[in-house]
Amino acid sequence: MRILGIETSCDETAIAVIEATGTSRAPRIRVLSNVVSSQMKLHAKFGGVVPNLAKREHQRNLVPVLLQALRESRIMKHESRKRVGMSHDSQYKILDSILEREPELFAAMQKRVVPFATPDIDAIAVTAGPGLAPALWVGVNFARALSFLWKKPLIPINHLEGHIYTNLIPKDADGGASFPLPRFRYPALCLIVSGGHTELALMPRAGTYRIVGETRDDAAGEAFDKVAKMMNLGFPGGPIISRLAERGNTRVYAFPRPMIRDEHFDFSFSGLKTAVLYTIRDMKKLGAKEKRDIAASFEQAAVDVLVAKTVRAAKKFRARTVMIGGGVAANKKLRETLRAKLAAELPRVPFLVPHVPLTGDNALMIALAGFFNTKKKSAWNTVQADANLRLG
Ligand code: KG4
Ligand code: ZN
């Protein structure tokens, strides 16, 4: 079975193709292609992701990214490149109506996709949410158009579930060799930390999710981004802060660890962010050393809360696997601190982490989530984007 994945929930336009072989009990996965086109540089000028700009860029990028993914996958049927049929006006009209709000995308599709034969795939998986509504809709409408054109079922995917599955993809997966999907035990607990989300998701069994904790205000990645902005460090702030923090002193500034001792598993990062803001405002000098120490002290405070709550939730819910996912899962301090604390307090619970290049948004994770959700195969006209889609 081959699945094409599409991801446009934020500022990456991504398309990937995977192939699943073997039995349902012992599946093997092969990555045929994994293309990510990032708009990061464009949004950096505005200090954050601008939804309508993201929509425009996705419209421009989707067809080239699709063609690259298909080419790399070698699943275009060369001997029958020209499409037969599709000459009917009625079909064009339907395609046009699916992409009514994306005229530029419709034009590119008409020229560079419609004339060619259907590639050898079995289903299309697309991020339905959560994310930025205008960005999500471009991807969903594109997926609907392809599903209609190619007569392939569509699988709507929760973006956060995609982030969870990155834990199962080995480091060298892009190399083209097939790999067995690692088995893990349930209940599994996943800390999902990204620019828009901070959630502790408990998986009692495969495909079932219960959110046991989440942020009440800012997401963890958002806090990193805002602290970086306060010091004029650029966007996205997470990687910049963590790089600076490596050479800073975590004990110079005593920032708060919001909700760290509370019974519940919810998070709050806005108080921490404000504490950093006031510290900076009251400083006489904000030189390179001060920036490093603020970065280190802030990162330590954020990581302490994330780690304490994750370990406590793992104990309370008797997790037999712990994982992390999302952009902030690239953070070295978070990975190392969580690993050490789990090893000390729950030594028998395996800790999975995603390969760093897969922590950011990509479509490989969406295609893989599609493989786990083949039961959700739907007709093109029933799939919708939902900016506030919840796990479980
Ligand atoms: O999952 P993601 O790529 O996009 C969303 O779905 O939001 O996450 C992006 C977030 C940004 O806030 C970025 O600053 C943060 O992940 N991030 C990091 C690191 N790398 C990326 N935060 C802390 N440390 C990092 N090394
Ligand atoms: Zn994400």
Coordinates of N, CA and C in Angstrom, one line a residue, residues 134-328:
P134 N -6.6 29.3 7.2 CA -6.3 29.6 5.8 C -5.3 28.6 5.2
A135 N -4.3 28.3 6.0 CA -3.2 27.4 5.6 C -3.7 25.9 5.5
L136 N -4.5 25.5 6.4 CA -5.1 24.2 6.4 C -6.0 24.0 5.2
W137 N -6.8 25.0 4.9 CA -7.8 24.8 3.8 C -7.1 24.6 2.5
V138 N -6.0 25.3 2.2 CA -5.3 25.1 0.9 C -4.9 23.6 0.8
G139 N -4.3 23.0 1.8 CA -3.9 21.6 1.7 C -5.1 20.7 1.6
V140 N -6.1 21.0 2.4 CA -7.3 20.1 2.3 C -8.0 20.2 0.9
N141 N -8.1 21.4 0.4 CA -8.7 21.5 -0.9 C -7.9 20.9 -2.0
F142 N -6.6 21.0 -1.9 CA -5.7 20.4 -2.9 C -5.8 18.9 -2.8
A143 N -5.9 18.4 -1.6 CA -6.0 16.9 -1.4 C -7.4 16.5 -1.9
R144 N -8.4 17.3 -1.7 CA -9.7 16.9 -2.3 C -9.7 16.9 -3.8
A145 N -9.0 17.9 -4.4 CA -8.9 17.9 -5.8 C -8.2 16.7 -6.4
L146 N -7.1 16.3 -5.7 CA -6.3 15.2 -6.2 C -7.1 13.9 -6.0
S147 N -7.8 13.8 -4.9 CA -8.6 12.6 -4.6 C -9.7 12.5 -5.6
F148 N -10.3 13.6 -6.0 CA -11.3 13.5 -7.1 C -10.7 13.2 -8.4
L149 N -9.6 13.8 -8.8 CA -9.0 13.6 -10.1 C -8.4 12.2 -10.2
W150 N -7.8 11.7 -9.1 CA -7.1 10.4 -9.2 C -8.0 9.2 -8.7
K151 N -9.2 9.6 -8.2 CA -10.1 8.6 -7.7 C -9.5 7.7 -6.6
K152 N -8.8 8.4 -5.6 CA -8.2 7.7 -4.5 C -8.9 8.3 -3.2
P153 N -9.0 7.4 -2.2 CA -9.7 7.8 -1.0 C -8.8 8.8 -0.2
L154 N -9.5 9.6 0.6 CA -8.8 10.7 1.4 C -8.9 10.3 2.9
I155 N -7.8 10.5 3.6 CA -7.7 10.2 5.0 C -7.4 11.5 5.8
P156 N -8.4 12.0 6.5 CA -8.1 13.2 7.3 C -7.2 12.9 8.5
I157 N -6.2 13.7 8.7 CA -5.3 13.4 9.8 C -5.2 14.6 10.8
N158 N -5.1 14.2 12.1 CA -4.8 15.2 13.1 C -3.3 15.4 13.1
H159 N -2.9 16.7 13.0 CA -1.5 17.0 12.9 C -0.7 16.5 14.1
L160 N -1.3 16.6 15.3 CA -0.7 16.2 16.5 C -0.4 14.7 16.6
E161 N -1.3 14.0 16.0 CA -1.1 12.5 15.9 C 0.1 12.2 15.0
G162 N 0.2 13.1 14.0 CA 1.4 12.9 13.1 C 2.7 13.1 13.9
H163 N 2.7 14.2 14.7 CA 3.9 14.4 15.6 C 4.2 13.2 16.4
I164 N 3.2 12.6 17.0 CA 3.4 11.4 17.9 C 4.1 10.3 17.1
Y165 N 3.6 10.1 15.8 CA 4.2 9.0 15.1 C 5.7 9.2 14.6
T166 N 6.2 10.4 14.7 CA 7.6 10.6 14.3 C 8.5 9.8 15.2
N167 N 8.0 9.4 16.4 CA 8.8 8.6 17.3 C 9.1 7.2 16.8
L168 N 8.3 6.8 15.8 CA 8.5 5.4 15.3 C 9.4 5.4 14.0
I169 N 9.8 6.6 13.6 CA 10.6 6.6 12.3 C 12.1 6.6 12.6
P170 N 12.9 5.6 12.2 CA 14.3 5.6 12.5 C 15.0 6.7 11.8
K171 N 16.2 6.9 12.3 CA 17.1 8.0 11.8 C 17.4 8.0 10.3
D172 N 17.7 6.8 9.8 CA 18.1 6.6 8.4 C 17.0 6.3 7.5
A173 N 15.7 6.6 7.9 CA 14.5 6.2 7.1 C 14.5 6.8 5.7
D174 N 15.1 8.1 5.6 CA 15.1 8.7 4.3 C 16.0 8.0 3.3
G175 N 16.8 7.1 3.8 CA 17.8 6.4 2.9 C 17.1 5.5 1.9
G176 N 15.9 5.1 2.0 CA 15.2 4.3 1.0 C 15.0 2.9 1.4
A177 N 15.7 2.4 2.5 CA 15.5 1.0 2.9 C 14.2 0.9 3.7
S178 N 13.6 -0.2 3.7 CA 12.4 -0.4 4.5 C 12.8 -0.7 5.9
F179 N 11.9 -0.3 6.9 CA 12.2 -0.5 8.3 C 10.9 -1.1 9.0
P180 N 11.1 -1.9 10.0 CA 9.9 -2.4 10.7 C 9.5 -1.3 11.7
L181 N 8.2 -1.2 11.8 CA 7.7 -0.2 12.8 C 7.9 -0.7 14.2
P182 N 8.6 0.1 15.0 CA 9.0 -0.4 16.3 C 7.7 -0.6 17.1
R183 N 7.7 -1.6 18.0 CA 6.5 -1.8 18.8 C 6.7 -1.1 20.1
F184 N 5.7 -0.6 20.7 CA 5.8 -0.1 22.0 C 4.6 -0.4 22.9
R185 N 4.7 -0.3 24.2 CA 3.7 -0.8 25.0 C 2.7 0.4 25.4
Y186 N 1.5 0.0 25.6 CA 0.5 1.0 26.1 C 0.2 0.7 27.6
P187 N -0.3 1.7 28.3 CA -0.5 3.1 27.9 C 0.8 3.8 27.6
A188 N 0.7 4.6 26.5 CA 1.9 5.4 26.2 C 1.5 6.9 26.5
L189 N 2.5 7.7 26.9 CA 2.3 9.1 27.2 C 3.1 9.9 26.3
C190 N 2.5 10.9 25.6 CA 3.3 11.7 24.7 C 3.2 13.2 25.0
L191 N 4.4 13.8 25.2 CA 4.4 15.2 25.5 C 4.5 15.9 24.1
I192 N 3.5 16.6 23.7 CA 3.5 17.3 22.4 C 3.8 18.8 22.6
V193 N 4.9 19.2 22.1 CA 5.3 20.6 22.3 C 5.6 21.3 21.0
S194 N 4.8 22.3 20.6 CA 5.1 22.9 19.3 C 4.9 24.4 19.5
G195 N 4.8 25.1 18.3 CA 4.6 26.5 18.3 C 3.2 26.9 18.7
G196 N 2.3 25.9 18.5 CA 0.8 26.2 18.8 C 0.3 25.3 19.9
H197 N 1.0 24.3 20.3 CA 0.4 23.3 21.2 C 1.4 22.9 22.3
T198 N 0.8 22.6 23.5 CA 1.6 22.0 24.6 C 0.6 21.0 25.2
E199 N 0.7 19.8 25.0 CA -0.3 18.8 25.4 C 0.4 17.5 25.9
L200 N -0.2 17.0 27.0 CA 0.2 15.6 27.4 C -0.9 14.7 26.9
A201 N -0.6 13.9 26.0 CA -1.6 13.0 25.4 C -1.3 11.5 25.9
L202 N -2.4 10.9 26.5 CA -2.2 9.6 27.0 C -2.9 8.7 25.9
M203 N -2.2 7.6 25.5 CA -2.7 6.6 24.6 C -3.0 5.3 25.3
P204 N -4.2 5.1 25.8 CA -4.5 3.8 26.5 C -4.2 2.6 25.6
R205 N -4.6 2.8 24.3 CA -4.3 1.7 23.3 C -4.1 2.4 21.9
A206 N -3.8 1.6 20.9 CA -3.4 2.2 19.6 C -4.6 3.1 19.1
G207 N -4.2 4.3 18.7 CA -5.2 5.1 18.0 C -6.2 5.8 19.0
T208 N -6.1 5.6 20.3 CA -7.0 6.2 21.2 C -6.2 7.3 22.1
Y209 N -6.8 8.5 22.2 CA -6.1 9.5 22.8 C -6.9 10.2 23.9
R210 N -6.3 10.5 25.0 CA -6.9 11.3 26.0 C -6.0 12.4 26.4
I211 N -6.4 13.7 26.3 CA -5.6 14.8 26.7 C -5.6 14.9 28.2
V212 N -4.5 14.6 28.9 CA -4.6 14.7 30.4 C -4.0 16.0 30.9
G213 N -3.4 16.8 30.0 CA -2.9 18.1 30.4 C -2.7 19.0 29.2
E214 N -2.8 20.3 29.3 CA -2.5 21.2 28.1 C -2.3 22.6 28.6
T215 N -1.8 23.4 27.8 CA -1.5 24.8 28.2 C -2.8 25.6 28.3
R216 N -2.8 26.5 29.3 CA -3.9 27.3 29.5 C -3.7 28.7 28.8
D217 N -2.5 28.9 28.4 CA -2.3 30.2 27.6 C -1.3 30.0 26.5
D218 N -0.1 30.3 26.6 CA 0.9 30.2 25.5 C 1.3 28.8 25.4
A219 N 1.7 28.4 24.1 CA 2.3 27.1 23.9 C 3.8 27.2 24.3
A220 N 4.5 26.1 24.5 CA 5.9 26.1 24.9 C 6.7 26.8 23.8
G221 N 6.5 26.4 22.6 CA 7.3 27.0 21.5 C 7.0 28.5 21.3
E222 N 5.8 28.9 21.5 CA 5.4 30.3 21.5 C 6.2 31.1 22.5
A223 N 6.4 30.5 23.7 CA 7.1 31.2 24.8 C 8.6 31.4 24.3
F224 N 9.2 30.3 23.7 CA 10.5 30.5 23.2 C 10.6 31.6 22.1
D225 N 9.6 31.6 21.3 CA 9.6 32.6 20.2 C 9.4 34.0 20.7
K226 N 8.6 34.1 21.7 CA 8.4 35.5 22.3 C 9.6 36.0 23.1
V227 N 10.2 35.1 23.8 CA 11.4 35.5 24.6 C 12.5 35.9 23.6
A228 N 12.6 35.2 22.5 CA 13.6 35.6 21.5 C 13.3 36.9 20.9
K229 N 12.1 37.2 20.7 CA 11.6 38.5 20.1 C 12.0 39.6 21.0
M230 N 11.8 39.4 22.4 CA 12.1 40.4 23.4 C 13.5 40.9 23.3
M231 N 14.4 39.9 22.9 CA 15.8 40.2 22.8 C 16.3 40.5 21.4
N232 N 15.3 40.7 20.5 CA 15.6 40.9 19.1 C 16.5 39.8 18.4
L233 N 16.2 38.6 18.7 CA 17.1 37.5 18.3 C 16.6 36.9 16.9
G234 N 15.4 37.2 16.5 CA 14.9 36.6 15.2 C 13.9 35.5 15.5
F235 N 13.4 35.0 14.3 CA 12.3 34.0 14.4 C 12.7 32.8 13.5
P236 N 12.3 31.6 13.9 CA 11.7 31.2 15.1 C 12.7 31.1 16.2
G237 N 12.2 31.5 17.4 CA 13.1 31.7 18.6 C 13.7 30.4 19.2
G238 N 12.9 29.3 19.1 CA 13.3 28.1 19.8 C 14.8 27.7 19.6
P239 N 15.2 27.5 18.3 CA 16.5 27.0 18.0 C 17.6 28.1 18.4
I240 N 17.2 29.4 18.3 CA 18.2 30.5 18.7 C 18.4 30.5 20.2
I241 N 17.3 30.5 20.9 CA 17.4 30.5 22.4 C 18.2 29.2 22.9
S242 N 17.9 28.1 22.3 CA 18.6 26.9 22.8 C 20.1 26.9 22.5
R243 N 20.4 27.5 21.3 CA 21.8 27.6 21.0 C 22.6 28.6 21.9
L244 N 21.9 29.7 22.2 CA 22.5 30.7 23.1 C 22.6 30.1 24.5
A245 N 21.6 29.4 24.9 CA 21.5 28.8 26.3 C 22.7 27.9 26.6
E246 N 23.2 27.2 25.6 CA 24.3 26.3 25.8 C 25.5 26.9 26.4
R247 N 25.6 28.2 26.1 CA 26.8 28.9 26.6 C 26.4 29.9 27.8
G248 N 25.2 29.8 28.3 CA 24.7 30.7 29.3 C 24.7 29.9 30.7
N249 N 24.4 30.7 31.7 CA 24.3 30.2 33.1 C 22.8 30.2 33.5
T250 N 22.3 29.0 33.8 CA 20.9 28.8 34.1 C 20.5 29.4 35.5
R251 N 21.5 29.7 36.3 CA 21.1 30.2 37.6 C 21.2 31.7 37.9
V252 N 21.5 32.4 36.8 CA 21.6 33.9 37.0 C 20.2 34.5 37.3
Y253 N 19.2 34.1 36.6 CA 17.9 34.7 36.8 C 16.9 33.6 37.3
A254 N 16.3 34.0 38.4 CA 15.3 33.1 39.1 C 13.9 33.2 38.5
F255 N 13.7 32.7 37.3 CA 12.4 32.8 36.7 C 11.4 31.8 37.3
P256 N 10.1 32.1 37.3 CA 9.1 31.2 37.9 C 9.0 29.9 37.1
R257 N 8.5 28.8 37.8 CA 8.1 27.6 37.1 C 6.6 27.4 37.3
P258 N 5.8 28.0 36.5 CA 4.4 28.1 36.7 C 3.7 26.7 36.8
M259 N 2.9 26.5 37.8 CA 2.1 25.3 38.0 C 2.9 24.1 38.3
I260 N 4.2 24.2 38.6 CA 5.0 23.0 38.6 C 4.6 22.0 39.8
R261 N 4.1 22.6 40.8 CA 3.7 21.7 42.0 C 2.2 21.4 42.0
D262 N 1.4 22.0 41.1 CA 0.0 21.7 41.1 C -0.3 20.2 40.8
E263 N -1.4 19.8 41.3 CA -1.9 18.4 41.1 C -2.1 18.1 39.6
H264 N -2.8 19.0 38.9 CA -3.2 18.8 37.6 C -2.0 18.8 36.6
F265 N -2.2 18.5 35.4 CA -1.2 18.4 34.4 C -1.2 19.5 33.3
D266 N -1.9 20.5 33.7 CA -2.0 21.7 32.7 C -0.7 22.5 32.9
F267 N -0.5 23.3 31.8 CA 0.7 24.2 31.8 C 0.3 25.6 31.7
S268 N 1.2 26.5 32.0 CA 1.0 28.0 31.8 C 2.4 28.6 31.5
F269 N 2.5 29.2 30.4 CA 3.8 29.8 30.1 C 3.8 31.3 30.0
S270 N 2.6 31.9 30.2 CA 2.6 33.4 30.0 C 3.2 34.1 31.2
G271 N 3.1 33.6 32.4 CA 3.7 34.2 33.6 C 5.2 34.2 33.5
L272 N 5.7 33.1 33.0 CA 7.2 32.9 32.8 C 7.6 33.9 31.7
K273 N 6.9 34.0 30.7 CA 7.2 35.0 29.6 C 7.2 36.4 30.1
T274 N 6.2 36.8 30.9 CA 6.1 38.1 31.5 C 7.3 38.4 32.5
A275 N 7.7 37.4 33.2 CA 8.8 37.5 34.2 C 10.1 37.8 33.4
V276 N 10.2 37.2 32.2 CA 11.4 37.5 31.4 C 11.3 38.9 30.9
L277 N 10.1 39.3 30.4 CA 9.9 40.7 29.9 C 10.3 41.7 30.9
Y278 N 9.8 41.6 32.2 CA 10.1 42.5 33.2 C 11.6 42.6 33.6
T279 N 12.2 41.4 33.6 CA 13.6 41.3 33.9 C 14.4 42.2 32.8
I280 N 14.0 42.0 31.6 CA 14.7 42.7 30.5 C 14.4 44.2 30.6
R281 N 13.2 44.5 30.9 CA 12.8 45.9 31.0 C 13.6 46.7 32.0
D282 N 13.9 46.0 33.2 CA 14.5 46.6 34.3 C 16.1 46.5 34.2
M283 N 16.6 46.0 33.1 CA 18.1 45.8 33.1 C 18.7 47.1 32.6
K284 N 19.9 47.3 33.1 CA 20.7 48.5 32.7 C 21.3 48.2 31.3
K285 N 21.8 46.9 31.2 CA 22.5 46.5 30.0 C 22.0 45.2 29.5
L286 N 21.8 45.1 28.2 CA 21.5 43.8 27.7 C 22.5 43.4 26.6
G287 N 23.6 43.0 27.1 CA 24.7 42.6 26.2 C 24.7 41.1 25.9
A288 N 25.7 40.6 25.2 CA 25.8 39.2 24.8 C 25.7 38.2 26.0
K289 N 26.4 38.6 27.1 CA 26.4 37.7 28.3 C 25.0 37.6 28.9
E290 N 24.4 38.8 29.0 CA 23.0 38.9 29.6 C 22.1 38.0 28.8
K291 N 22.2 38.2 27.5 CA 21.3 37.4 26.6 C 21.5 35.9 26.8
R292 N 22.7 35.5 26.9 CA 23.0 34.1 27.0 C 22.4 33.5 28.4
D293 N 22.6 34.4 29.4 CA 22.1 33.9 30.7 C 20.6 33.9 30.8
I294 N 20.0 34.9 30.2 CA 18.5 34.9 30.2 C 18.0 33.7 29.4
A295 N 18.6 33.5 28.2 CA 18.2 32.3 27.4 C 18.3 31.0 28.3
A296 N 19.4 30.9 28.9 CA 19.7 29.6 29.7 C 18.7 29.5 30.9
S297 N 18.5 30.6 31.6 CA 17.6 30.6 32.8 C 16.2 30.4 32.4
F298 N 15.8 31.0 31.2 CA 14.4 30.8 30.7 C 14.2 29.4 30.3
E299 N 15.2 28.9 29.5 CA 15.0 27.5 29.0 C 14.9 26.5 30.1
Q300 N 15.8 26.7 31.1 CA 15.8 25.8 32.3 C 14.4 25.8 32.9
A301 N 13.8 27.0 33.1 CA 12.5 27.1 33.8 C 11.4 26.4 33.0
A302 N 11.4 26.6 31.7 CA 10.4 25.9 30.8 C 10.6 24.4 30.8
V303 N 11.9 24.0 30.7 CA 12.1 22.5 30.7 C 11.8 21.9 32.0
D304 N 12.1 22.6 33.1 CA 11.8 22.0 34.4 C 10.3 21.7 34.5
V305 N 9.4 22.6 34.1 CA 8.0 22.4 34.2 C 7.6 21.3 33.3
L306 N 8.0 21.3 32.0 CA 7.6 20.2 31.1 C 8.0 18.8 31.6
V307 N 9.3 18.8 32.1 CA 9.8 17.5 32.6 C 9.0 17.0 33.8
A308 N 8.9 17.9 34.8 CA 8.2 17.5 36.1 C 6.8 17.0 35.8
K309 N 6.1 17.7 35.0 CA 4.7 17.3 34.7 C 4.6 16.0 33.9
T310 N 5.5 15.8 33.0 CA 5.5 14.6 32.2 C 5.8 13.4 33.0
V311 N 6.9 13.5 33.9 CA 7.2 12.4 34.7 C 6.1 12.0 35.7
R312 N 5.5 13.1 36.3 CA 4.4 12.8 37.2 C 3.2 12.2 36.6
A313 N 2.9 12.6 35.4 CA 1.8 12.0 34.6 C 2.1 10.6 34.2
A314 N 3.4 10.3 33.9 CA 3.8 9.0 33.5 C 3.6 8.1 34.7
K315 N 3.9 8.6 35.9 CA 3.6 7.8 37.2 C 2.2 7.6 37.4
K316 N 1.4 8.7 37.4 CA 0.0 8.6 37.8 C -0.8 7.7 36.8
F317 N -0.5 7.8 35.5 CA -1.2 7.0 34.6 C -0.5 5.6 34.2
R318 N 0.5 5.3 35.0 CA 1.2 4.1 34.8 C 1.6 3.8 33.3
A319 N 2.2 4.9 32.7 CA 2.6 4.8 31.3 C 3.7 3.7 31.2
R320 N 3.6 2.9 30.1 CA 4.6 1.9 29.8 C 5.5 2.4 28.7
T321 N 5.3 3.5 28.1 CA 6.2 4.2 27.1 C 6.0 5.7 27.3
V322 N 7.1 6.4 27.2 CA 7.0 7.9 27.1 C 7.6 8.4 25.8
M323 N 7.0 9.3 25.2 CA 7.5 9.9 23.9 C 7.4 11.4 24.0
I324 N 8.1 12.1 23.0 CA 7.8 13.5 22.8 C 7.7 13.8 21.4
G325 N 7.0 14.9 21.0 CA 6.9 15.3 19.6 C 6.6 16.7 19.5
G326 N 6.7 17.2 18.2 CA 6.5 18.7 17.9 C 7.8 19.4 17.8
G327 N 7.8 20.6 17.3 CA 9.0 21.4 17.1 C 9.9 21.5 18.3
V328 N 9.4 21.7 19.5 CA 10.2 21.9 20.7 C 10.9 20.6 21.1

